[in-house]
Amino acid sequence: MNNTWESVIGLEVHVQLSTESKIFSNAPTKFGQTQNSQASLVDLGLPGVLPVLNEKTIEMAIKFGCAINANISSKAIFARKNYFYPDLPKGYQISQLDDPIVGEGKISIEVDNEEKFIGITRAHLEEDAGKSLHDRYENLSAIDLNRAGTPLLEIVSEPDLRSAKEAVAYLKKIHSIITFLEISDGNMSQGSMRCDANVSIRKYGEKEFGNRTELKNINSFRFVEKAINYEIDRQIEIVENGGSIDQETRLYDANKNETRSMRSKEHANDYRYFPDPDLVPVIISKEKIQEIQKTLPELPEQKISRFIKDYKISEYESKNLNVSKELSSFFEKVAKKISSPELAAKWILGDLMAILNKNNSEIQDSKISSEDMIDLLSRLEEGSISGPGAKKIIDLCWLSNESIDVLIKKEGFDEVKGEDELLEIITRIIRDNSKQFEQYLNGKDKLFGFFVGQVMKETKGNADPKLVNELLNKKLKQ
Amino acid sequence: MKISKKVLSNISSLSKIKIEEEIKSDLIKDLESILKMVTEMNKIDTSGIEPMSHPLEDADNLRKDKATKEIKRDEYQKSAPQTDDGFYLTPKVIE
Amino acid sequence: MEDLSKLSLIDQINGLKSRKFSSLELTEFYLKKIDQAKALNSFISLNENALKEAKKSDEKISKNKNSSLEGIPIAHKDIFCIKDQITTCGSKMLENFVSPYSSTVYEKLSNSGTVNLGKTNMDEFAMGSSNETSFFGNVLNPIDPERVPGGSSGGSASAVAANLCSFATGTDTGGSIRQPAAFCGITGIKPTYGRVSRWGMIAFASSLDQGGIFAKNALDAALALENIAGFDEKDSTSINKKVPSFLNEAKSKDKEHIVGIPKDIIEDIKDDKVKNNFYESLEILKKSGVKVKEIDLKNIQYSLPVYYVIAPAECSANLSRYDGVRFGHRCENPKDLEDLYERSRAEGFGEEVKKRILIGTYCLSAGYYEAYYIKAQKIRNLIKQSFVNAFKEVSSIMMPTCANVSFKLNSIQNPVEMYEQDIYTIPANLAGLPAISIPSGKIKNLPLGIQFIGNYLEEGNLFNLSNKFQQNSNFHNE
């Protein structure tokens, strides 16, 4: 890291709201459908069509506003943002400029054990554009307007972030809020949550901001960090070599891990916003806001404290379990069904997360269900399977469709050796390895490990290591 | 109000309408005469007046979140200049 | 056989009901007249199913299952989308556009049992006051074929005036129903903004556009309008208020009228013949027992400049969807996307449309937005307030419809001079008020009109007042 330069980052996060129909039309919003099969007359911008606002989007936006303690505007005004692009059917995007539905708010993030508040400038509703596919035809671009009109909540932060790490923490926090509120599935790989980053650098202590670049198209938590770090380094290098930063839009290329200038966006930034005359202002009453406030689900912060209190897990564990709604409820399902919630926290954050990460999966796509986890941990609690055995079962469970019980039987992990049986095995092992036994008695203490290994080998791991140690200690010293 | 060729070229590019060189000066003359008429507005003091973008103040006309199953892509694409396999096609866009 | 086409709508309904003639006879009669009057160029396209529709109506009438306008042959301005029919909006851009859906106005009239004869000619995208901007050629004024019928709904006006249909639909953004109604000597009503759904009515300037009716007299217009008015959930700007029977209101004997005369405006009328006609018309009204009161409509003189900011600004965005991608004209062999846009739009739009898009783009562009668009909106507010104040004292306001009679084809070349055609009609659009034009006499064989502007949702009042006038005059039958 560079000690001269401070980076200044603001994020614009686009969140697709999980409504059934689009923001201004009754077309469905399903992902991954046949091209243009989800684009209605309105989405196509045919002559004579008109937008009618989906009331659910207003409710969802208010929910978000309440969750970050922001001001909710008493009226929402929609404006036209004018520019031409093939996947923008009307030649304008219906968005908000003045009177965004959600005003200033803030959220807390934690980086390196330090809490920091990040300002939210605003959050507004708008419609998503369609998709242009440039690789499908040799000399043509193909336009699919299924996504056009999908409701978006654009959340704009203040330039309060000072590192790529903070940006990731912020993004994760937004992700957890929107998923806890159930206003979005937050699925970054499907584009339900997308992020543009405004990045600039300045010398430490300086008050003025440097020229910023806008990084587009960052579609995973991992890429956010990489893209921003790449961009910071690029800017530092330019400035240190006497150059200056152009205020421009840059595209992040995940394959090459680099950002490059998007010339196509350069000259088209006079958007000529004006109030959309097809949509009159939506009045938002105080009663409506209060009503929504009342039905607000439990948010990450509340859940974190409750988990610590109810389940006696550590703050660290509780925070990590509450990074997403899915993980949080996965844990809660398991914790409620077994006698030691701490065990659930330990195993979910440990071995389960490890295998998810290894397979690049999210908890919602986990091949190990909460029921599987309950079965496994119950067996562990009653001592009918060992820890190492359980670890192996997790690996096996990921690869097969069998239930935990079947897997345990199949692999013979249920034959955990009792004390008597273990003693018998230990006696036999000492007898078969009399030479090592003699050396051990003569002071070669290191050989204790050898005997542990032999026992574990003999029991195929179905033995409680603690018990094995205990018994061996007793037997060897007899 | 004068409209320079530069301004004309800017609004032509923003509105994506190609303007042939030979009609430019006549067009500028027309646009200037319209703007001259429009600047009559400056005779009136509007300080403190709220802008009104719509004759209706509000209309509580929102839609329930319900999706239709009636999307008839092929019908909607009948008048499209160029399609293939359900896609609309344009000259290749370079990002 | 008598000339069925000269019968009023109400007489035609009675004739059909009493089986004096059939819808098929009536429709054939009109089709023959349309064929004979081809030179007027009132129609852009004819409905090949007209006779079929007429037969269907006859069947319904024979079974006494007739709807309110069963079997009445009408014409639609070619701005209203009709499913599976070409809807051109008077533009080359939409020369081949077959609409995949129908406008609410068409649907409603179709459900009322009308027979659609065809689509009438119009100024391109409703931008014009003489019907000379149509891609499909001039329309001639049936009263004097050397003169224009007015615009933008010139085809509908000439078709009704020449008895080529029973009544016709039109749209009015700044006077596009009332001015041609005046030029052709017929009755034309633009209802309150939001009374008639704009769904499927191709947009020019969304906050000003309103659908309406051309008819032979006020009673016909009242009956026709009540068949297209009403709330539509597909249009956010549609007013959710019950529609009264305009016909009953028109005929009501209980209505008291206080007609407001904006003295300054009347005194400023340049043409003495027009001014005299206004005062003569006022005398007719007075004789029928109507009270008159002088009023002051402040700032109304700014309507024209305000309109020529707002209408072009809105149209510049409304017409961005014509980009040669999903429908409409596409240029030959575009070399790239930019070329596709710029040439398709340059070729597809006519000169007047381009001019207005350019003016609108200018007024919205960075640096000019406040000075033009916001300024215009502020004055629009003042103009509305003037009306609101006036309606505290009067029940309607009377003005000439136009400052002159119909002019000769190609005689007005200066755009501003053409725009001045609408100085008396624009104020009602800016305020969203209902307004009607009825014939009030002639200057050398050329019709003149007077205009009544009503308070919000008081169309019934306007019909009643107009009917009173028509009961005491015969201009509408000349």
Coordinates of N, CA and C in Angstrom, one line a residue, chain C residues 6-144:
Chain C
K6 N -76.2 12.9 -44.4 CA -76.5 14.3 -43.8 C -77.2 14.2 -42.5
L7 N -77.8 13.1 -42.2 CA -78.5 13.0 -40.9 C -77.5 13.1 -39.7
S8 N -78.1 13.7 -38.7 CA -77.2 13.8 -37.5 C -77.0 12.4 -36.9
L9 N -76.1 12.3 -36.0 CA -75.8 11.0 -35.4 C -77.1 10.5 -34.7
I10 N -77.7 11.3 -34.0 CA -78.9 10.9 -33.2 C -80.0 10.4 -34.1
D11 N -80.2 11.1 -35.3 CA -81.2 10.7 -36.3 C -80.8 9.3 -36.9
Q12 N -79.5 9.2 -37.1 CA -79.0 7.9 -37.7 C -79.3 6.7 -36.7
I13 N -79.0 7.0 -35.4 CA -79.3 5.9 -34.4 C -80.8 5.6 -34.5
N14 N -81.6 6.6 -34.5 CA -83.0 6.3 -34.5 C -83.4 5.6 -35.8
G15 N -82.8 6.0 -36.9 CA -83.2 5.3 -38.2 C -82.8 3.9 -38.2
L16 N -81.6 3.6 -37.6 CA -81.1 2.2 -37.5 C -82.0 1.4 -36.6
K17 N -82.4 2.0 -35.5 CA -83.2 1.3 -34.5 C -84.6 1.0 -35.1
S18 N -85.1 1.9 -35.8 CA -86.5 1.7 -36.3 C -86.4 1.0 -37.7
R19 N -85.3 0.5 -38.1 CA -85.1 -0.3 -39.3 C -85.4 0.5 -40.6
K20 N -85.3 1.9 -40.4 CA -85.5 2.7 -41.6 C -84.5 2.4 -42.7
F21 N -83.3 2.1 -42.2 CA -82.1 1.7 -43.0 C -81.2 0.9 -42.2
S22 N -80.4 0.1 -42.9 CA -79.5 -0.8 -42.1 C -78.1 -0.2 -42.0
S23 N -77.3 -0.7 -41.1 CA -76.0 -0.2 -41.0 C -75.2 -0.5 -42.3
L24 N -75.5 -1.6 -42.9 CA -74.8 -2.0 -44.2 C -75.1 -0.9 -45.2
E25 N -76.4 -0.5 -45.3 CA -76.8 0.5 -46.3 C -76.0 1.9 -46.0
L26 N -76.0 2.2 -44.7 CA -75.4 3.4 -44.2 C -73.9 3.4 -44.6
T27 N -73.3 2.2 -44.2 CA -71.9 2.1 -44.5 C -71.5 2.2 -46.0
E28 N -72.3 1.5 -46.7 CA -72.1 1.5 -48.2 C -72.2 2.9 -48.7
F29 N -73.2 3.6 -48.2 CA -73.4 5.0 -48.6 C -72.2 5.8 -48.4
Y30 N -71.7 5.7 -47.1 CA -70.5 6.4 -46.8 C -69.3 6.0 -47.6
L31 N -69.1 4.7 -47.8 CA -67.9 4.3 -48.6 C -68.0 4.8 -50.0
K32 N -69.2 4.9 -50.6 CA -69.3 5.5 -51.9 C -69.0 7.0 -51.9
K33 N -69.4 7.6 -50.9 CA -69.1 9.1 -50.8 C -67.6 9.3 -50.6
I34 N -67.0 8.4 -49.8 CA -65.6 8.5 -49.6 C -64.8 8.4 -50.9
D35 N -65.3 7.4 -51.7 CA -64.7 7.1 -53.0 C -64.8 8.3 -53.9
Q36 N -66.0 9.0 -53.8 CA -66.2 10.1 -54.7 C -65.4 11.3 -54.2
A37 N -65.1 11.4 -52.9 CA -64.4 12.5 -52.4 C -62.9 12.3 -52.2
K38 N -62.4 11.3 -53.0 CA -61.0 11.0 -52.8 C -60.1 12.2 -52.9
A39 N -60.4 13.1 -53.7 CA -59.6 14.3 -53.9 C -59.3 15.1 -52.7
L40 N -60.2 15.0 -51.7 CA -60.0 15.7 -50.4 C -58.8 15.1 -49.7
N41 N -58.5 13.8 -49.9 CA -57.4 13.1 -49.2 C -57.7 13.1 -47.7
S42 N -58.9 12.9 -47.4 CA -59.2 12.9 -45.9 C -58.7 11.6 -45.2
F43 N -58.7 10.5 -46.0 CA -58.3 9.3 -45.4 C -56.9 8.8 -45.8
I44 N -56.2 8.2 -44.8 CA -54.9 7.6 -45.1 C -55.1 6.1 -45.5
S45 N -56.0 5.5 -44.8 CA -56.3 4.1 -45.1 C -57.8 3.8 -44.8
L46 N -58.4 2.9 -45.6 CA -59.8 2.5 -45.4 C -59.8 1.1 -44.7
N47 N -60.8 0.9 -43.9 CA -60.9 -0.4 -43.2 C -61.6 -1.4 -44.1
E48 N -60.8 -2.4 -44.5 CA -61.4 -3.4 -45.5 C -62.5 -4.2 -44.8
N49 N -62.6 -4.2 -43.5 CA -63.7 -5.0 -42.9 C -64.9 -4.2 -42.5
A50 N -65.0 -2.9 -43.1 CA -66.1 -2.1 -42.7 C -67.5 -2.7 -42.9
L51 N -67.6 -3.3 -44.1 CA -68.9 -3.9 -44.4 C -69.2 -5.1 -43.5
K52 N -68.2 -5.8 -43.2 CA -68.4 -7.0 -42.3 C -68.8 -6.5 -40.9
E53 N -68.2 -5.4 -40.5 CA -68.6 -4.8 -39.2 C -70.0 -4.4 -39.2
A54 N -70.4 -3.8 -40.4 CA -71.8 -3.3 -40.5 C -72.8 -4.4 -40.4
K55 N -72.5 -5.5 -41.1 CA -73.4 -6.7 -41.1 C -73.5 -7.2 -39.7
K56 N -72.4 -7.2 -39.0 CA -72.5 -7.7 -37.6 C -73.4 -6.8 -36.8
S57 N -73.3 -5.5 -37.0 CA -74.1 -4.6 -36.3 C -75.6 -4.8 -36.6
D58 N -75.9 -5.0 -37.9 CA -77.2 -5.3 -38.3 C -77.8 -6.5 -37.6
E59 N -77.0 -7.5 -37.5 CA -77.4 -8.7 -36.8 C -77.8 -8.4 -35.4
K60 N -76.9 -7.6 -34.7 CA -77.2 -7.3 -33.3 C -78.5 -6.4 -33.2
I61 N -78.6 -5.5 -34.2 CA -79.8 -4.7 -34.1 C -81.1 -5.6 -34.3
S62 N -81.0 -6.5 -35.2 CA -82.1 -7.4 -35.5 C -82.5 -8.2 -34.2
K63 N -81.5 -8.5 -33.4 CA -81.7 -9.3 -32.2 C -81.9 -8.3 -31.0
N64 N -82.0 -7.1 -31.3 CA -82.2 -6.1 -30.2 C -81.0 -6.1 -29.2
K65 N -79.9 -6.5 -29.7 CA -78.7 -6.6 -28.8 C -77.7 -5.4 -29.1
N66 N -78.3 -4.4 -29.6 CA -77.4 -3.3 -30.0 C -76.9 -2.5 -28.9
S67 N -75.6 -2.0 -29.1 CA -75.0 -1.1 -28.1 C -75.4 0.3 -28.5
S68 N -74.9 1.3 -27.7 CA -75.4 2.6 -27.8 C -75.1 3.3 -29.2
L69 N -74.0 2.9 -29.9 CA -73.8 3.5 -31.2 C -73.8 2.4 -32.3
E70 N -74.6 1.4 -32.1 CA -74.5 0.2 -33.0 C -74.8 0.6 -34.4
G71 N -73.8 0.2 -35.2 CA -74.0 0.4 -36.7 C -73.6 1.7 -37.2
I72 N -73.1 2.6 -36.4 CA -72.8 4.0 -36.9 C -71.4 4.0 -37.5
P73 N -71.3 4.4 -38.7 CA -70.0 4.4 -39.4 C -69.2 5.7 -39.0
I74 N -68.0 5.5 -38.5 CA -67.2 6.6 -38.1 C -65.8 6.5 -38.6
A75 N -65.0 7.5 -38.4 CA -63.6 7.5 -38.8 C -62.7 7.8 -37.6
H76 N -61.5 7.3 -37.7 CA -60.5 7.5 -36.6 C -59.3 8.3 -37.1
K77 N -58.9 9.3 -36.4 CA -57.6 9.9 -36.7 C -56.5 8.9 -36.7
D78 N -55.6 8.9 -37.6 CA -54.6 7.9 -37.8 C -53.5 7.9 -36.7
I79 N -53.9 8.4 -35.6 CA -53.0 8.5 -34.4 C -53.4 7.5 -33.4
F80 N -54.6 6.9 -33.6 CA -55.1 5.9 -32.7 C -54.8 4.5 -33.2
C81 N -54.0 3.7 -32.4 CA -53.6 2.4 -32.8 C -54.8 1.5 -32.9
I82 N -54.9 0.7 -34.0 CA -55.9 -0.3 -34.1 C -55.2 -1.6 -34.5
K83 N -55.5 -2.6 -33.7 CA -54.8 -3.9 -33.8 C -54.9 -4.4 -35.3
D84 N -53.8 -4.9 -35.8 CA -53.6 -5.4 -37.1 C -53.9 -4.5 -38.2
Q85 N -54.0 -3.2 -37.9 CA -54.2 -2.2 -39.0 C -53.0 -1.3 -39.0
I86 N -52.7 -0.7 -40.1 CA -51.6 0.2 -40.2 C -52.0 1.5 -39.5
T87 N -51.1 2.0 -38.6 CA -51.3 3.2 -37.9 C -50.1 4.1 -38.2
T88 N -50.2 5.1 -39.0 CA -49.1 5.9 -39.5 C -48.7 7.1 -38.8
C89 N -49.7 7.7 -38.1 CA -49.5 9.0 -37.4 C -49.1 10.1 -38.5
G90 N -49.5 9.8 -39.7 CA -49.2 10.8 -40.7 C -47.7 10.9 -41.1
S91 N -46.9 9.8 -40.7 CA -45.5 9.9 -40.9 C -44.9 8.8 -41.8
K92 N -43.9 9.1 -42.5 CA -43.2 8.1 -43.2 C -42.6 7.1 -42.2
M93 N -42.2 7.6 -41.0 CA -41.6 6.7 -40.0 C -42.5 5.5 -39.7
L94 N -43.8 5.7 -39.8 CA -44.7 4.6 -39.4 C -45.5 4.1 -40.6
E95 N -45.0 4.4 -41.8 CA -45.7 4.1 -43.1 C -46.2 2.6 -43.1
N96 N -45.4 1.7 -42.5 CA -45.7 0.3 -42.6 C -45.9 -0.3 -41.2
F97 N -46.2 0.5 -40.2 CA -46.4 0.0 -38.9 C -47.8 -0.6 -38.7
V98 N -47.8 -1.9 -38.5 CA -49.0 -2.6 -38.2 C -49.1 -2.7 -36.7
S99 N -50.1 -2.1 -36.1 CA -50.1 -2.1 -34.6 C -50.5 -3.4 -34.1
P100 N -49.8 -3.9 -33.1 CA -50.2 -5.2 -32.5 C -51.3 -5.0 -31.4
Y101 N -51.8 -3.8 -31.2 CA -52.8 -3.6 -30.2 C -53.6 -2.4 -30.5
S102 N -54.7 -2.3 -29.8 CA -55.7 -1.2 -30.0 C -55.7 -0.2 -28.9
S103 N -55.9 1.0 -29.3 CA -56.1 2.1 -28.3 C -57.4 1.9 -27.6
T104 N -57.4 2.5 -26.4 CA -58.7 2.5 -25.6 C -59.8 3.2 -26.3
V105 N -59.5 4.3 -26.9 CA -60.6 5.1 -27.6 C -61.2 4.2 -28.7
Y106 N -60.4 3.5 -29.5 CA -60.9 2.6 -30.5 C -61.7 1.5 -29.9
E107 N -61.1 0.8 -28.9 CA -61.8 -0.3 -28.2 C -63.2 0.1 -27.7
K108 N -63.2 1.3 -27.1 CA -64.5 1.8 -26.5 C -65.5 2.0 -27.6
L109 N -65.1 2.6 -28.7 CA -66.1 2.9 -29.8 C -66.5 1.6 -30.5
S110 N -65.5 0.7 -30.5 CA -65.8 -0.6 -31.2 C -66.8 -1.3 -30.3
N111 N -66.6 -1.3 -29.0 CA -67.6 -1.9 -28.1 C -69.0 -1.2 -28.1
S112 N -69.0 0.1 -28.5 CA -70.2 0.8 -28.6 C -71.0 0.4 -29.9
G113 N -70.3 -0.4 -30.7 CA -71.0 -0.8 -31.9 C -70.7 -0.1 -33.2
T114 N -69.8 0.9 -33.1 CA -69.5 1.7 -34.3 C -68.8 0.8 -35.4
V115 N -69.0 1.3 -36.6 CA -68.3 0.7 -37.7 C -67.2 1.6 -38.1
N116 N -66.0 1.0 -38.2 CA -64.8 1.8 -38.5 C -64.6 1.9 -40.0
L117 N -64.8 3.1 -40.6 CA -64.6 3.3 -42.0 C -63.2 3.3 -42.4
G118 N -62.4 3.9 -41.6 CA -60.9 4.1 -41.9 C -60.3 5.1 -41.1
K119 N -59.0 5.3 -41.4 CA -58.2 6.2 -40.6 C -57.9 7.5 -41.4
T120 N -58.1 8.6 -40.6 CA -58.0 9.9 -41.3 C -56.6 10.5 -41.3
N121 N -56.5 11.4 -42.3 CA -55.2 12.0 -42.5 C -54.9 13.1 -41.4
M122 N -53.7 13.4 -41.2 CA -53.3 14.3 -40.1 C -52.0 14.9 -40.3
D123 N -51.7 16.0 -39.7 CA -50.3 16.5 -39.7 C -49.4 15.4 -39.0
E124 N -48.2 15.3 -39.5 CA -47.3 14.3 -39.0 C -47.1 14.4 -37.5
F125 N -47.4 13.3 -36.8 CA -47.3 13.3 -35.4 C -48.1 14.4 -34.7
A126 N -49.1 14.8 -35.4 CA -50.0 15.9 -34.9 C -49.4 17.2 -34.8
M127 N -48.3 17.4 -35.5 CA -47.5 18.7 -35.4 C -47.8 19.5 -36.7
G128 N -48.8 20.4 -36.5 CA -49.1 21.3 -37.6 C -50.5 21.8 -37.4
S129 N -50.8 22.9 -38.2 CA -52.1 23.5 -38.0 C -52.8 23.6 -39.4
S130 N -52.4 22.9 -40.4 CA -52.9 23.0 -41.7 C -53.0 21.6 -42.4
N131 N -52.6 20.6 -41.8 CA -52.5 19.3 -42.4 C -51.5 19.2 -43.5
E132 N -50.7 20.2 -43.6 CA -49.7 20.2 -44.7 C -48.4 19.4 -44.4
T133 N -48.3 19.0 -43.1 CA -47.0 18.3 -42.8 C -47.2 16.8 -42.9
S134 N -48.4 16.4 -43.3 CA -48.6 14.9 -43.4 C -47.7 14.3 -44.5
F135 N -47.2 13.2 -44.3 CA -46.4 12.4 -45.3 C -47.3 12.0 -46.4
F136 N -48.6 11.9 -46.1 CA -49.6 11.3 -47.1 C -50.3 12.4 -47.8
G137 N -49.7 13.6 -47.8 CA -50.3 14.7 -48.6 C -51.3 15.6 -47.9
N138 N -51.5 16.7 -48.6 CA -52.4 17.7 -48.1 C -53.8 17.1 -48.0
V139 N -54.6 17.7 -47.1 CA -56.1 17.5 -47.1 C -56.7 18.8 -47.6
L140 N -57.7 18.6 -48.4 CA -58.4 19.8 -48.9 C -59.6 20.2 -48.0
N141 N -59.8 21.4 -47.8 CA -61.0 21.8 -47.1 C -62.3 21.7 -48.0
P142 N -63.2 20.9 -47.5 CA -64.4 20.6 -48.4 C -65.2 21.9 -48.7
I143 N -65.0 22.9 -47.9 CA -65.8 24.1 -48.2 C -65.1 24.9 -49.4
D144 N -63.8 24.8 -49.4 CA -63.0 25.5 -50.5 C -61.8 24.7 -50.7

